[in-house]
């Protein structure tokens, strides 16, 4: 099923997906997700009952806020499809570049991002609650 745009009414379902995908300390509830979607330039996509991505595009720069795929549905291309939709959405909103942060320990997500054309542009030491470093990745949206 292809990704469709996220609506505010989807947030309780997205909170359940987020809780399934992330450790309890990192899970965002429906209020937190609604806040993110409601930020200036906030947007997102969902594959029903499977996964979602939240992003934001402001003043020519876009950012992935979160990406979650249910454990039972992984390695079937959903994460890649959601990321592609978010990249398209960023271009549609006039962004020329997209950034994201990912734990250096999160090898699965990092390889997804690198294979989608992101490159490492920075490091935030001990950025996450588990003490792990964040890699800052960037993709030029004019690169196709
Ligand atoms: C990261 C995540 C979104 C990937 O979702 P997914 O639907 O499984 O991703 P895809 O099936 O589209 O994978 C695309 C490619 O990414 C890479 N990849 C994804 N998961 C991987 C893993 N666990 N190990 C190694 N490579 C992985 C592979 O190159 C994969 O292609 P392949 O399956 O043909 O080898 C999912 O594992 C998840 O929700 N993880 C927990 C939350 C999280 O870490 N979110 C990102 C935070 S920045």
CSV table of C-alpha atoms and ligand atoms in Angstrom, one decimal:
chain,number,residue,atom,x,y,z
A,1,UNK,CA,0.0,0.0,0.0
A,2,UNK,CA,1.5,3.4,-0.9
A,3,UNK,CA,2.0,6.1,1.7
A,4,UNK,CA,-0.8,8.6,2.1
A,5,UNK,CA,-0.5,12.1,3.8
A,6,UNK,CA,-1.0,12.1,7.6
A,7,UNK,CA,-3.9,14.0,9.1
A,8,UNK,CA,-4.3,15.2,12.7
A,9,UNK,CA,-6.9,12.6,13.4
A,10,UNK,CA,-4.3,9.8,12.7
A,11,UNK,CA,-2.2,10.7,15.7
A,12,UNK,CA,-3.6,8.2,18.2
A,13,UNK,CA,-2.8,5.4,15.8
A,14,UNK,CA,0.6,6.8,15.1
A,15,UNK,CA,1.4,6.9,18.8
A,16,UNK,CA,0.6,3.1,18.9
A,17,UNK,CA,3.0,2.5,16.0
A,18,UNK,CA,5.7,4.7,17.6
A,19,UNK,CA,5.4,2.8,20.9
A,20,UNK,CA,5.8,-0.5,19.0
A,21,UNK,CA,8.8,0.8,17.1
A,22,UNK,CA,10.8,2.6,19.8
A,23,UNK,CA,11.9,1.8,23.4
A,24,UNK,CA,9.5,3.2,26.0
A,25,UNK,CA,11.8,6.1,26.9
A,26,UNK,CA,11.8,7.3,23.3
A,27,UNK,CA,8.1,6.8,22.4
A,28,UNK,CA,6.1,9.9,21.6
A,29,UNK,CA,2.4,10.0,22.6
A,30,UNK,CA,-0.4,11.3,20.5
A,31,UNK,CA,-0.1,14.8,22.0
A,32,UNK,CA,3.6,15.0,21.2
A,33,UNK,CA,3.0,13.8,17.7
A,34,UNK,CA,0.1,16.3,17.1
A,35,UNK,CA,2.4,19.0,18.3
A,36,UNK,CA,5.1,18.0,15.7
A,37,UNK,CA,2.5,17.7,12.9
A,38,UNK,CA,1.2,21.1,13.9
A,39,UNK,CA,4.6,22.9,13.7
A,40,UNK,CA,5.1,25.3,11.0
A,41,UNK,CA,5.8,23.3,7.8
A,42,UNK,CA,4.9,20.0,9.6
A,43,UNK,CA,3.8,17.1,7.4
A,44,UNK,CA,3.9,13.3,7.2
A,45,UNK,CA,2.9,10.1,5.5
A,46,UNK,CA,1.5,6.8,6.7
A,47,UNK,CA,1.3,3.3,5.4
A,48,UNK,CA,-1.8,2.0,7.1
A,49,UNK,CA,-1.2,-0.1,10.3
A,50,UNK,CA,2.5,-0.4,9.3
A,51,UNK,CA,4.6,2.7,9.6
A,52,UNK,CA,4.8,6.5,9.4
A,53,UNK,CA,7.1,9.4,8.9
A,54,UNK,CA,6.9,12.9,10.3
A,55,UNK,CA,8.9,15.8,8.8
A,56,UNK,CA,9.0,19.5,8.6
A,57,UNK,CA,10.0,21.9,5.8
A,58,UNK,CA,10.7,25.6,6.6
A,59,UNK,CA,12.6,28.3,4.7
A,60,UNK,CA,14.1,25.9,2.2
A,61,UNK,CA,15.3,23.3,4.7
A,62,UNK,CA,13.5,20.1,5.6
A,63,UNK,CA,14.1,17.7,8.6
A,64,UNK,CA,12.9,14.2,9.4
A,65,UNK,CA,11.3,14.3,12.9
A,66,UNK,CA,10.6,10.6,13.2
A,67,UNK,CA,10.3,7.4,11.2
A,68,UNK,CA,8.7,4.2,12.6
A,69,UNK,CA,7.8,0.9,11.1
A,70,UNK,CA,6.1,-1.8,13.1
A,71,UNK,CA,8.6,-4.6,14.0
A,72,UNK,CA,6.6,-7.3,12.3
A,73,UNK,CA,6.5,-5.3,9.0
A,74,UNK,CA,10.2,-4.5,8.7
A,75,UNK,CA,12.5,-5.2,5.8
A,76,UNK,CA,9.6,-5.0,3.3
A,77,UNK,CA,10.4,-1.6,1.8
A,78,UNK,CA,8.0,0.5,4.0
A,79,UNK,CA,10.7,2.6,5.6
A,80,UNK,CA,12.2,3.4,2.2
A,81,UNK,CA,8.8,4.3,0.7
A,82,UNK,CA,8.0,6.6,3.6
A,83,UNK,CA,11.4,8.3,3.3
A,84,UNK,CA,10.9,8.7,-0.4
A,85,UNK,CA,7.5,10.3,0.2
A,86,UNK,CA,9.0,12.7,2.8
A,87,UNK,CA,11.7,13.7,0.4
A,88,UNK,CA,9.2,14.4,-2.3
A,89,UNK,CA,7.1,16.3,0.2
A,90,UNK,CA,10.1,18.4,1.1
A,91,UNK,CA,10.7,19.3,-2.6
A,92,UNK,CA,7.1,20.1,-3.0
A,93,UNK,CA,7.4,22.5,-0.1
A,94,UNK,CA,10.3,24.3,-1.7
A,95,UNK,CA,13.1,22.7,0.4
A,96,UNK,CA,16.5,22.3,-1.2
A,97,UNK,CA,18.0,20.1,1.5
A,98,UNK,CA,16.9,17.6,4.1
A,99,UNK,CA,18.5,16.8,7.4
A,100,UNK,CA,18.0,14.1,10.1
A,101,UNK,CA,19.6,12.8,13.2
A,102,UNK,CA,20.1,9.1,13.8
A,103,UNK,CA,21.9,7.2,16.6
A,104,UNK,CA,25.3,6.0,15.7
A,105,UNK,CA,24.1,2.6,17.2
A,106,UNK,CA,21.1,2.4,14.9
A,107,UNK,CA,22.8,0.6,12.0
A,108,UNK,CA,19.5,-0.4,10.3
A,109,UNK,CA,18.2,3.1,10.0
A,110,UNK,CA,21.6,4.5,9.2
A,111,UNK,CA,22.0,2.1,6.3
A,112,UNK,CA,18.5,3.0,5.0
A,113,UNK,CA,19.4,6.7,5.0
A,114,UNK,CA,22.8,6.2,3.4
A,115,UNK,CA,21.3,4.1,0.7
A,116,UNK,CA,18.7,6.9,0.1
A,117,UNK,CA,21.5,9.4,-0.7
A,118,UNK,CA,22.1,11.0,2.8
A,119,UNK,CA,25.7,11.7,3.8
A,120,UNK,CA,27.2,12.4,7.2
A,121,UNK,CA,27.7,16.1,7.9
A,122,UNK,CA,28.0,16.2,11.7
A,123,UNK,CA,28.0,14.4,15.1
A,124,UNK,CA,26.2,15.3,18.3
A,125,UNK,CA,28.0,13.5,21.2
A,126,UNK,CA,25.8,11.7,23.8
A,127,UNK,CA,22.7,13.2,22.2
A,128,UNK,CA,20.3,10.3,23.1
A,129,UNK,CA,19.1,9.3,26.5
A,130,UNK,CA,21.0,6.0,26.3
A,131,UNK,CA,24.2,8.1,25.9
A,132,UNK,CA,24.7,7.3,22.2
A,133,UNK,CA,26.0,9.8,19.7
A,134,UNK,CA,23.7,11.2,17.0
A,135,UNK,CA,24.9,11.3,13.4
A,136,UNK,CA,23.6,14.3,11.5
A,137,UNK,CA,22.9,13.3,7.9
A,138,UNK,CA,22.0,15.5,5.0
A,139,UNK,CA,20.6,15.1,1.5
A,140,UNK,CA,20.6,17.6,-1.3
A,141,UNK,CA,17.1,17.5,-2.8
A,142,UNK,CA,18.2,18.7,-6.2
A,143,UNK,CA,20.2,15.4,-6.5
A,144,UNK,CA,17.1,13.6,-7.7
B,1,LIG,C1,14.6,2.0,10.6
B,1,LIG,C2,13.2,1.5,10.1
B,1,LIG,C3,12.3,2.6,10.0
B,1,LIG,C4,13.4,0.8,8.7
B,1,LIG,O1,12.1,0.4,8.3
B,1,LIG,P1,11.9,-0.8,7.2
B,1,LIG,O2,10.5,-0.7,6.7
B,1,LIG,O3,12.3,-2.1,7.8
B,1,LIG,O4,13.0,-0.4,6.1
B,1,LIG,P2,13.0,-1.0,4.6
B,1,LIG,O5,12.4,-2.3,4.5
B,1,LIG,O6,12.5,0.1,3.7
B,1,LIG,O7,14.6,-1.1,4.4
B,1,LIG,C5,15.3,-0.4,3.4
B,1,LIG,C6,16.8,-0.7,3.5
B,1,LIG,O8,17.3,-0.1,4.7
B,1,LIG,C7,18.3,-1.0,5.2
B,1,LIG,N1,17.9,-1.6,6.5
B,1,LIG,C8,16.7,-1.4,7.1
B,1,LIG,N2,16.7,-2.1,8.3
B,1,LIG,C9,17.9,-2.7,8.4
B,1,LIG,C10,18.5,-3.5,9.4
B,1,LIG,N3,17.8,-3.8,10.5
B,1,LIG,N4,19.7,-3.9,9.3
B,1,LIG,C11,20.4,-3.5,8.2
B,1,LIG,N5,19.9,-2.8,7.1
B,1,LIG,C12,18.7,-2.3,7.3
B,1,LIG,C13,18.5,-2.1,4.2
B,1,LIG,O9,19.5,-1.6,3.2
B,1,LIG,C14,17.1,-2.2,3.6
B,1,LIG,O10,17.1,-2.7,2.3
B,1,LIG,P3,17.0,-4.3,2.1
B,1,LIG,O11,15.9,-4.8,3.0
B,1,LIG,O12,16.7,-4.4,0.6
B,1,LIG,O13,18.4,-4.8,2.5
B,1,LIG,C15,12.6,0.4,11.1
B,1,LIG,O14,13.6,-0.6,11.4
B,1,LIG,C16,12.2,1.1,12.5
B,1,LIG,O15,11.1,1.5,12.7
B,1,LIG,N6,13.2,1.0,13.5
B,1,LIG,C17,12.9,1.5,14.8
B,1,LIG,C18,12.7,3.0,14.8
B,1,LIG,C19,13.9,3.8,14.2
B,1,LIG,O16,15.0,3.4,14.4
B,1,LIG,N7,13.6,4.8,13.4
B,1,LIG,C20,14.6,5.7,12.8
B,1,LIG,C21,15.0,6.6,13.8
B,1,LIG,S1,16.1,7.8,13.1
